[in-house]
Tab-separated table of C-alpha atoms and ligand atoms in Angstrom:
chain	number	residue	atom	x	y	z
A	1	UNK	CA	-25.118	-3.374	-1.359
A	2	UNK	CA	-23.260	-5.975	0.500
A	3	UNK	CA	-24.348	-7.975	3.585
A	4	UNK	CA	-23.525	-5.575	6.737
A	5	UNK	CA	-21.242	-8.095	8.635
A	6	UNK	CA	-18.064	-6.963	10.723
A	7	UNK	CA	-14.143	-7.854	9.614
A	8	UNK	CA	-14.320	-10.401	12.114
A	9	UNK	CA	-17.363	-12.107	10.427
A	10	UNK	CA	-15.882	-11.523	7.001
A	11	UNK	CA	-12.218	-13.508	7.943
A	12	UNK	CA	-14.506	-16.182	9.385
A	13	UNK	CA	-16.246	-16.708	6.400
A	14	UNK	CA	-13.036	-16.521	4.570
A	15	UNK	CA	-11.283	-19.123	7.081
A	16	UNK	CA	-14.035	-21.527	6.455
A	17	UNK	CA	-14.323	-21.458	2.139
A	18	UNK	CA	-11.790	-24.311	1.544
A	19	UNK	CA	-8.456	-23.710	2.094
A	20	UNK	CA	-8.486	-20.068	1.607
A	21	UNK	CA	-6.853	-18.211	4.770
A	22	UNK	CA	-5.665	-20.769	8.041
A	23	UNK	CA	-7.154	-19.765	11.160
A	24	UNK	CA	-3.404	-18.235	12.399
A	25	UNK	CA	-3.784	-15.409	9.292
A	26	UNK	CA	-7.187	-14.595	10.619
A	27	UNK	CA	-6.376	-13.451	14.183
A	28	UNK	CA	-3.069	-11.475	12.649
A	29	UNK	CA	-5.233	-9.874	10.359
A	30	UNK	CA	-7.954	-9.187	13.343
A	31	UNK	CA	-4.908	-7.659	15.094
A	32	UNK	CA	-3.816	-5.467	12.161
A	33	UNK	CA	-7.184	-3.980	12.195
A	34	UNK	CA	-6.632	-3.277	16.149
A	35	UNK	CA	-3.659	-1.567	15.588
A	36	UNK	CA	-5.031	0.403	12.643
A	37	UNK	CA	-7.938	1.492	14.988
A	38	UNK	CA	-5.225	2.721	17.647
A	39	UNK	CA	-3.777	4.677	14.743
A	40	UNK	CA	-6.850	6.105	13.580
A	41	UNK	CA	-7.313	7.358	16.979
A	42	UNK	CA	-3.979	8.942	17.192
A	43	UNK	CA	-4.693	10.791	13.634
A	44	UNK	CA	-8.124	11.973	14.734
A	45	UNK	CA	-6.848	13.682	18.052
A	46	UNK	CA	-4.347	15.782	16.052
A	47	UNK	CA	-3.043	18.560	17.685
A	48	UNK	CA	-5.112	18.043	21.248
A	49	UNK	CA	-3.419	14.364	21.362
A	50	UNK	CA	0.363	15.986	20.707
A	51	UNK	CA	0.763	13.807	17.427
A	52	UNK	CA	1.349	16.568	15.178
A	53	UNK	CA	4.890	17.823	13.808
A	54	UNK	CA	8.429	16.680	13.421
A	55	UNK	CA	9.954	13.788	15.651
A	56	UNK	CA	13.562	15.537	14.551
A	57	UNK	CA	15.174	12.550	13.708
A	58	UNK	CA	15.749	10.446	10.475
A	59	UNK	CA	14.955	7.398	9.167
A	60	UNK	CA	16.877	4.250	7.522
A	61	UNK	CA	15.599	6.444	3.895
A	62	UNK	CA	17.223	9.986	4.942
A	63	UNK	CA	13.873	11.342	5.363
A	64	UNK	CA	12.630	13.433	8.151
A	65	UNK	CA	10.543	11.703	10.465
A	66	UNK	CA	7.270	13.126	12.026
A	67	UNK	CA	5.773	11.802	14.937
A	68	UNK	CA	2.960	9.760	13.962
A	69	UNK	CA	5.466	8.019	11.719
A	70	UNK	CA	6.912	6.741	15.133
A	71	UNK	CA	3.869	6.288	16.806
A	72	UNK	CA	1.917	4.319	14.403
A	73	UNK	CA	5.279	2.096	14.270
A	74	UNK	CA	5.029	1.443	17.549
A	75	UNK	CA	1.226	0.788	17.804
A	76	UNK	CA	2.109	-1.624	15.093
A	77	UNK	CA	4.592	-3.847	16.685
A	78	UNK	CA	3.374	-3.621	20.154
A	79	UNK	CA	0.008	-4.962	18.795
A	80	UNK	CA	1.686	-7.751	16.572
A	81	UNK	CA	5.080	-9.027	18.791
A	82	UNK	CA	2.961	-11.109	21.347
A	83	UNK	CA	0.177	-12.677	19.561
A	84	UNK	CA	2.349	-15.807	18.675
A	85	UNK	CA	1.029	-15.472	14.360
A	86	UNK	CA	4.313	-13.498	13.533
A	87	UNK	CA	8.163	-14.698	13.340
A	88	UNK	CA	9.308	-11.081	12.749
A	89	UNK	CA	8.147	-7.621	11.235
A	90	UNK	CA	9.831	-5.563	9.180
A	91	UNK	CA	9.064	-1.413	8.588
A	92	UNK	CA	9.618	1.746	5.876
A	93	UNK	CA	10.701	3.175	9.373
A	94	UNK	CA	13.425	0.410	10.611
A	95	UNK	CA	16.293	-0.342	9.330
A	96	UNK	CA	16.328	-4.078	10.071
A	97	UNK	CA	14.160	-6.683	10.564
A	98	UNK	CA	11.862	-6.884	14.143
A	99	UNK	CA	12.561	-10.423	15.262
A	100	UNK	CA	9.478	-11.664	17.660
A	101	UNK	CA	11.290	-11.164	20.907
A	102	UNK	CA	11.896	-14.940	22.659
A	103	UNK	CA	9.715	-14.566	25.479
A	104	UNK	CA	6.714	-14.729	23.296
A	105	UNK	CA	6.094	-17.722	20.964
A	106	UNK	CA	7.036	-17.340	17.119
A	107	UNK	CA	4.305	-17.934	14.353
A	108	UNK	CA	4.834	-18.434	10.552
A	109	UNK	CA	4.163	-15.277	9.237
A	110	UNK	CA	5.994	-12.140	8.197
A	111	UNK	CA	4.478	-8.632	8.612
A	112	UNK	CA	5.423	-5.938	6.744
A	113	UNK	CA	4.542	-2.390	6.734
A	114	UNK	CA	4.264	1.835	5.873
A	115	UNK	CA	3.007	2.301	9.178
A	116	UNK	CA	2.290	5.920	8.518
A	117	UNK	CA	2.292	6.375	4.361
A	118	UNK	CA	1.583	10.278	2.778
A	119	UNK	CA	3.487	11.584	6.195
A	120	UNK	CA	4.060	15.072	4.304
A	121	UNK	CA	-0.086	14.836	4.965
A	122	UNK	CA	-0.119	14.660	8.586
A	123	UNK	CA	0.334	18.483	9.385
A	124	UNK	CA	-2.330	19.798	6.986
A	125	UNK	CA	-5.234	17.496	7.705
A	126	UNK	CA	-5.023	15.755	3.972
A	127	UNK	CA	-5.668	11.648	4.261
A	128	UNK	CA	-3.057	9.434	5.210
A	129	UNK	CA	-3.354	5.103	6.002
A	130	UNK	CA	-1.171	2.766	6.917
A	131	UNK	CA	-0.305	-0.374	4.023
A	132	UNK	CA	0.753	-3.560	5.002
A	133	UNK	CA	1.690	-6.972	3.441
A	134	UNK	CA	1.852	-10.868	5.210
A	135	UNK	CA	4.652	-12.964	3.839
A	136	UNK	CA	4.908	-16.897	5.107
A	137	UNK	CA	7.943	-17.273	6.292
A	138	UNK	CA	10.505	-19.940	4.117
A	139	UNK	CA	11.123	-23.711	6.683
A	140	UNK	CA	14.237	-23.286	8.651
A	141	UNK	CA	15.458	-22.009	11.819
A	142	UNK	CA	15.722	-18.769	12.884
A	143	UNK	CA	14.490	-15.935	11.321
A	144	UNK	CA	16.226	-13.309	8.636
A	145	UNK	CA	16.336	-10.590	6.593
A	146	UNK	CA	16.513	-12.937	3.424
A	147	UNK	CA	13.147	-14.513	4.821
A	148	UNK	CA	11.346	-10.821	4.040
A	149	UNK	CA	13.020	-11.196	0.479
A	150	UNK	CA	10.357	-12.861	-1.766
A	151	UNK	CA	8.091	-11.531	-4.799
A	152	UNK	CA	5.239	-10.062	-4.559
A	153	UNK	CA	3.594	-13.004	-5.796
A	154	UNK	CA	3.875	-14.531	-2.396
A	155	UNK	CA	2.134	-12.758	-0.541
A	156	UNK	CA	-1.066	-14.323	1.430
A	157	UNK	CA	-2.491	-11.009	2.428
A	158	UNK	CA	-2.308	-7.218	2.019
A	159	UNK	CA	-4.251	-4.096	2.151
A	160	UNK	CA	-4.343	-0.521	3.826
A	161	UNK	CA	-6.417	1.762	6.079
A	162	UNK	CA	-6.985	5.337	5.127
A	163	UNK	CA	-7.739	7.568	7.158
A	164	UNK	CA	-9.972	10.269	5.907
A	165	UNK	CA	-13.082	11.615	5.870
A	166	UNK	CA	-13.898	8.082	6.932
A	167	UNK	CA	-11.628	5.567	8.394
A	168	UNK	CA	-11.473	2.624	5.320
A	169	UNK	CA	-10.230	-0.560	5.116
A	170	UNK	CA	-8.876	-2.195	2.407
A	171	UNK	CA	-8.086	-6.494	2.362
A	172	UNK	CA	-7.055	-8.874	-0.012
A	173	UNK	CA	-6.330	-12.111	0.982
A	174	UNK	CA	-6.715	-13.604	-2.842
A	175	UNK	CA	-10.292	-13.612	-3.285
A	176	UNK	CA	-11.053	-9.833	-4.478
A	177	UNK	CA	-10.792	-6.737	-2.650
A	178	UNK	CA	-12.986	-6.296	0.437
A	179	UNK	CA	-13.258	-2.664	1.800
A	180	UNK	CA	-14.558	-2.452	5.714
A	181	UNK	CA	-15.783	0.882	7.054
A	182	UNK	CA	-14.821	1.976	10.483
A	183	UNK	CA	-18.079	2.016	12.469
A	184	UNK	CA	-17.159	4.685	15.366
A	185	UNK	CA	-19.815	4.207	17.761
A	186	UNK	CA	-19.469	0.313	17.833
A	187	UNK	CA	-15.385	0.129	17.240
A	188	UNK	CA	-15.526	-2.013	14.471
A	189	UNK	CA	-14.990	-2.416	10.672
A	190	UNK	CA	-18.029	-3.064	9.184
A	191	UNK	CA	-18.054	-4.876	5.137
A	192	UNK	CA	-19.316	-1.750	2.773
A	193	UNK	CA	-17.757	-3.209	-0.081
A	194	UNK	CA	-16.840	-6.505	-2.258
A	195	UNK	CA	-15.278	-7.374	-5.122
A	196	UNK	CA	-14.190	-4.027	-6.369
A	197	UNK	CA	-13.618	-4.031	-9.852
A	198	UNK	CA	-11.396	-1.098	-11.840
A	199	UNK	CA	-12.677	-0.591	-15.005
A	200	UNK	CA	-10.356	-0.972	-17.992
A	201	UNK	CA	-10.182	2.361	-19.020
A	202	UNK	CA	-9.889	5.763	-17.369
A	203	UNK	CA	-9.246	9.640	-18.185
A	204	UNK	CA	-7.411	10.382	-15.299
A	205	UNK	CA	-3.707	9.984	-13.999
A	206	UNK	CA	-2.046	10.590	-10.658
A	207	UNK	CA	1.373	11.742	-10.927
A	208	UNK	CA	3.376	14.805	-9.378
A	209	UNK	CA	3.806	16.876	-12.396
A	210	UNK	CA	6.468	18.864	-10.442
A	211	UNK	CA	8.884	16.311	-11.170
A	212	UNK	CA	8.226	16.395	-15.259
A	213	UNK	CA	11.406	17.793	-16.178
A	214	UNK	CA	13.317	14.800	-14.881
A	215	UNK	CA	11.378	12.448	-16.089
A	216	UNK	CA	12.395	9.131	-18.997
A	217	UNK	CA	10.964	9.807	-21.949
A	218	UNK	CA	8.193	7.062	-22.427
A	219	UNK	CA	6.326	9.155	-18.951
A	220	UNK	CA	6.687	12.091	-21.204
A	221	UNK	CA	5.166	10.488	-24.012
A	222	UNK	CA	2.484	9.451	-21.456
A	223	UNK	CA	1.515	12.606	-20.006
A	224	UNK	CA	1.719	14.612	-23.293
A	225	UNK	CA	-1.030	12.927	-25.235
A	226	UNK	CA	-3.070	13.033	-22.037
A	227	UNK	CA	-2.695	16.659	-22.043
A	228	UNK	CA	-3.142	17.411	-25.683
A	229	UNK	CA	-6.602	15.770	-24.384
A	230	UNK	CA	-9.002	15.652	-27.291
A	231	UNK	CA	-7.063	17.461	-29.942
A	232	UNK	CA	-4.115	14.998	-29.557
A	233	UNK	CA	-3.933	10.961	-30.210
A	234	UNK	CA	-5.889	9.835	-27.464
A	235	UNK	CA	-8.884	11.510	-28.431
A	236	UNK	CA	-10.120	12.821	-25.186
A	237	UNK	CA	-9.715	15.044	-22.269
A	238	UNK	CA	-7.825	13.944	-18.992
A	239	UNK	CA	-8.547	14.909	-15.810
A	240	UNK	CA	-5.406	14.843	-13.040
A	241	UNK	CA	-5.654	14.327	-9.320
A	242	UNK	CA	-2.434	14.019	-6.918
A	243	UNK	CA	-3.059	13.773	-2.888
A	244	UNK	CA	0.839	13.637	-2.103
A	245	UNK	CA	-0.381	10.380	-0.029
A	246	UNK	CA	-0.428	7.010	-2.134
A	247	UNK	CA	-2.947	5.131	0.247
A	248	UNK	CA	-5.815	8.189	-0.777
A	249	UNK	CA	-4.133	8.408	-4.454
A	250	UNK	CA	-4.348	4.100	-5.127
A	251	UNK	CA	-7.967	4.325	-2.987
A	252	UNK	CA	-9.640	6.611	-5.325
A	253	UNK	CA	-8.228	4.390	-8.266
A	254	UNK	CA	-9.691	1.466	-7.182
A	255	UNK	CA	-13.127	3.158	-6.170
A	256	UNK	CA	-13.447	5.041	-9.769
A	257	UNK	CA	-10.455	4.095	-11.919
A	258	UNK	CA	-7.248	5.969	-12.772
A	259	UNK	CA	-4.058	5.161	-13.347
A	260	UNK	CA	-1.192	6.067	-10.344
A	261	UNK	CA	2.104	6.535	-11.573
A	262	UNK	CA	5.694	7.286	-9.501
A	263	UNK	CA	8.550	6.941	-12.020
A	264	UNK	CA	12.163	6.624	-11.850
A	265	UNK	CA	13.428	10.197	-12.708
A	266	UNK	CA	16.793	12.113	-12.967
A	267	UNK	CA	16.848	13.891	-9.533
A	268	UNK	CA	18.289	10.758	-8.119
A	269	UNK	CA	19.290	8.627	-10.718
A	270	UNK	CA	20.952	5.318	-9.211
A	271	UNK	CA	17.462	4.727	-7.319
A	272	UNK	CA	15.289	2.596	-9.123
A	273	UNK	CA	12.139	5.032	-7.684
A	274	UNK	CA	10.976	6.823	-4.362
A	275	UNK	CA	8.199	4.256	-3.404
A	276	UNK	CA	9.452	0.850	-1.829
A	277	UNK	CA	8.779	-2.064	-3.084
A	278	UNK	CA	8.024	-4.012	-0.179
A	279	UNK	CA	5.703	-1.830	2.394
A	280	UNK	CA	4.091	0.177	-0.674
A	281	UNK	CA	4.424	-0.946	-4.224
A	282	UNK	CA	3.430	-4.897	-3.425
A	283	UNK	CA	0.494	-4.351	-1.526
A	284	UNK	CA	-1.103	-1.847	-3.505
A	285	UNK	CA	-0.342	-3.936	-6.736
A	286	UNK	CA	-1.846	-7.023	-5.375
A	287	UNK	CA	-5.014	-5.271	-4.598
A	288	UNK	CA	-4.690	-3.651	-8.055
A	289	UNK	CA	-4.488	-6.708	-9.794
A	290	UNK	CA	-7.280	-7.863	-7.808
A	291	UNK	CA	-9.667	-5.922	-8.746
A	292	UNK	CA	-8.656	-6.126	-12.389
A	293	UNK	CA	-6.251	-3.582	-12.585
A	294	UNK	CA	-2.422	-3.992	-13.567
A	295	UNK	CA	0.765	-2.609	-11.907
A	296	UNK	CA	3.920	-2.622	-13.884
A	297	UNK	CA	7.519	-0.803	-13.303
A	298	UNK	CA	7.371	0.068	-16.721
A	299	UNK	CA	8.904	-3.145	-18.113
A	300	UNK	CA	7.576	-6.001	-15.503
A	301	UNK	CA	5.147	-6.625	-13.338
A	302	UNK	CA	5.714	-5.492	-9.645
A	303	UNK	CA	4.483	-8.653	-8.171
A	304	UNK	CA	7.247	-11.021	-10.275
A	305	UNK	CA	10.328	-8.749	-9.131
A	306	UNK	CA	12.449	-10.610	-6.257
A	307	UNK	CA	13.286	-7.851	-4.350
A	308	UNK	CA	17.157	-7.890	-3.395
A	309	UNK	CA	17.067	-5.643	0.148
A	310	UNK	CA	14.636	-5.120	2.367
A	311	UNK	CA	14.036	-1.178	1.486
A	312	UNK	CA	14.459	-2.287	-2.345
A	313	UNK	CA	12.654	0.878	-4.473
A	314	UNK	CA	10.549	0.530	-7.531
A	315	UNK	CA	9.320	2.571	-10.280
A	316	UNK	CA	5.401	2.402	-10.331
A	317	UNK	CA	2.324	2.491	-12.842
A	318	UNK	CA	-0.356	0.925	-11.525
A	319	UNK	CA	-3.968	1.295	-12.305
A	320	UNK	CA	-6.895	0.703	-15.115
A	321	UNK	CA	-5.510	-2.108	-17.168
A	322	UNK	CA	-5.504	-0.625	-20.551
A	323	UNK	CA	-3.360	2.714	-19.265
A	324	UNK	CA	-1.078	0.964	-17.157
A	325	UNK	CA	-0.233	-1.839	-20.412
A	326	UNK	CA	-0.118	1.626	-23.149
A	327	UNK	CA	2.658	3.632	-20.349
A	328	UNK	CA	4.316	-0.138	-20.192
A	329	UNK	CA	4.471	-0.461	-24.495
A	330	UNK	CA	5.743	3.206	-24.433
A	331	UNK	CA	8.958	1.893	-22.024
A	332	UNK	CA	9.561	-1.385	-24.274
A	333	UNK	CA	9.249	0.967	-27.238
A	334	UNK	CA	11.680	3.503	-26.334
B	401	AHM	P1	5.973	8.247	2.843
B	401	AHM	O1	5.705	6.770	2.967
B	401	AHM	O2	7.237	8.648	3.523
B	401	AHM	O3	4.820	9.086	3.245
B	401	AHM	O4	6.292	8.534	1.264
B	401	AHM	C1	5.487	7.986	0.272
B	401	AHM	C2	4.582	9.035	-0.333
B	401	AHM	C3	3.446	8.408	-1.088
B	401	AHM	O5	2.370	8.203	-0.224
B	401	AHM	C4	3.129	9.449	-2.129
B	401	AHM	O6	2.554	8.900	-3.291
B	401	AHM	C5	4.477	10.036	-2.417
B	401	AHM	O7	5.284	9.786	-1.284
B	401	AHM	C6	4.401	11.515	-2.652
B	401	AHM	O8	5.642	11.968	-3.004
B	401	AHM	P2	5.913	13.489	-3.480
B	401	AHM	O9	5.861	14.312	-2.248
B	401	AHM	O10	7.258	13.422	-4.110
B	401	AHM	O11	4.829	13.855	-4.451
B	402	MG	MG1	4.700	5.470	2.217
């Protein structure tokens, strides 16, 4: 069991190891976890604090907003525009950037986030987090849109909060993946977790079989010998869990393995995938790769794509190491 020490304590520590996060990263991450305690506290009043249900109106995606989506947004920027750490921000629910407004001082860094990912969740009680990803901003002047448009290789820190049965959070900032456990009764994030590790192999897959019939064919491939189970090539039987919200979907991966897949498929073709690459798919695959795993598009690695727009899309397998690299051959096979 880990040390019992407190977010704060841990990004200390982490300040102090040479080199490893500058004291400016520290107090944005401190004030990510603020804001992700505000949300939590929004998600846990449900229906008695008026956050439940539509907001009626649409975001940059075409999808239906709800209200936390708008709330946690807010909570997020409010928390993050004055603290002098960040130039700008940039959200799944904006369509452009969040430039750090001039009255407050501009930092370095570049925030981006889901503020509210697995929204179809909210109404029915199911877990839902926020992800997020920091991003140094390139030398210049000014601040733009192209700044936000850098691999996934760059980034200096990213994780999530779930909200569940417990409030978790989830931090990489290049040295493993540390998981914090919100402490209620004190208000803060206390270490439960370090250097998570996903093992190699795994009999279950996450993936909305729903969509099957649209799938490519090297998914197909995929799935079928996991459902033939152990009458079919791979030998054994699969087991198949889908929450509907990636944050709960990637967290159960990383606690016990799995491999989380959302594919391109032929319902809307000339999109590369329905996750975004930016708020969702980079995060997640950094802390994936972290703790061992791997997280592909089915030909590259997420991390190495530049993206090309700010609400750039990706296809996603990400996971144990040995499924994620088999679903990958399948694609360069095809
Ligand atoms: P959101 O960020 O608008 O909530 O959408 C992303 C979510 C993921 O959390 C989840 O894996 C996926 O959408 C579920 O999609 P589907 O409803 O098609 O199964
Ligand atoms: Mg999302």
């Amino acid at each position: 069991m880990p040390k019992r020490i407190s977010l704060t304590r841990y990004l200390v520590e982490q300040q102090r190891m040479e080199g490893h996060i500058p004291s400016q990263l520290r107090l944005l991450l401190e004030v990510v976890a603020r804001a992700c305690k505000r949300i939590s506290q929004a998600v846990n009043k449900g229906a008695l604090g008026d956050v439940m249900g539509s907001a009626e109106s649409e975001n940059v995606q075409g999808e239906m907003q709800k209200k936390l989506d708008i709330i946690a947004n807010e909570v997020l920027i409010e928390a993050n525009e004055w603290g002098g750490h960040l130039a700008a921000m940039a959200s799944e629910e904006m369509e452009g950037i969040y430039v750090v407004p001039n009255r407050y001082p501009q930092g370095e860094y570049l925030l981006m986030f889901d503020p509210l990912d697995g929204s179809s969740n909210i109404d029915v009680n199911v877990s839902i987090g926020t992800i997020f990803s920091v991003l140094v901003k390139p030398e210049g002047a000014g601040v733009s849109e192209q700044d936000f448009l850098q691999p996934g290789t760059h980034q200096v820190a990213a994780g999530y909060c779930v909200f569940g049965p417990q409030t978790t959070l989830v931090l990489t900032v290049g040295d493993g993946v540390a998981v914090f456990t919100l402490d209620r009764e004190q208000g803060s994030f206390i270490l439960t977790d370090e250097h998570l590790r996903i093992p190699e192999d795994s009999k279950e897959f996450a993936i909305n079989m729903s969509n099957q019939r649209h799938w490519a064919a090297p998914v197909t491939r995929y799935i079928d010998e996991c459902l033939q189970g152990t009458d079919g090539p791979r030998g054994k039987d699969f087991n198949m869990r889908w929450v509907g919200s990636m944050v709960a979907d990637v967290h159960r991966i990383l606690t016990r393995g799995g491999v989380f897949m959302y594919p391109w498929d032929k319902r809307e073709p000339e999109k590369a995938g329905k996750l975004r690459l930016m708020y969702e798919a980079n995060p997640m695959s950094w802390l994936i790769e972290q703790a061992g795993g791997a997280s592909t598009n089915g030909k590259h690695r997420i991390m190495d794509i530049t993206p090309t727009k700010l609400h750039e899309r990706v296809s996603v397998f990400m996971g144990s190491k040995n499924e994620v690299e088999r679903v990958t051959r399948y694609h360069s096979e095809a």
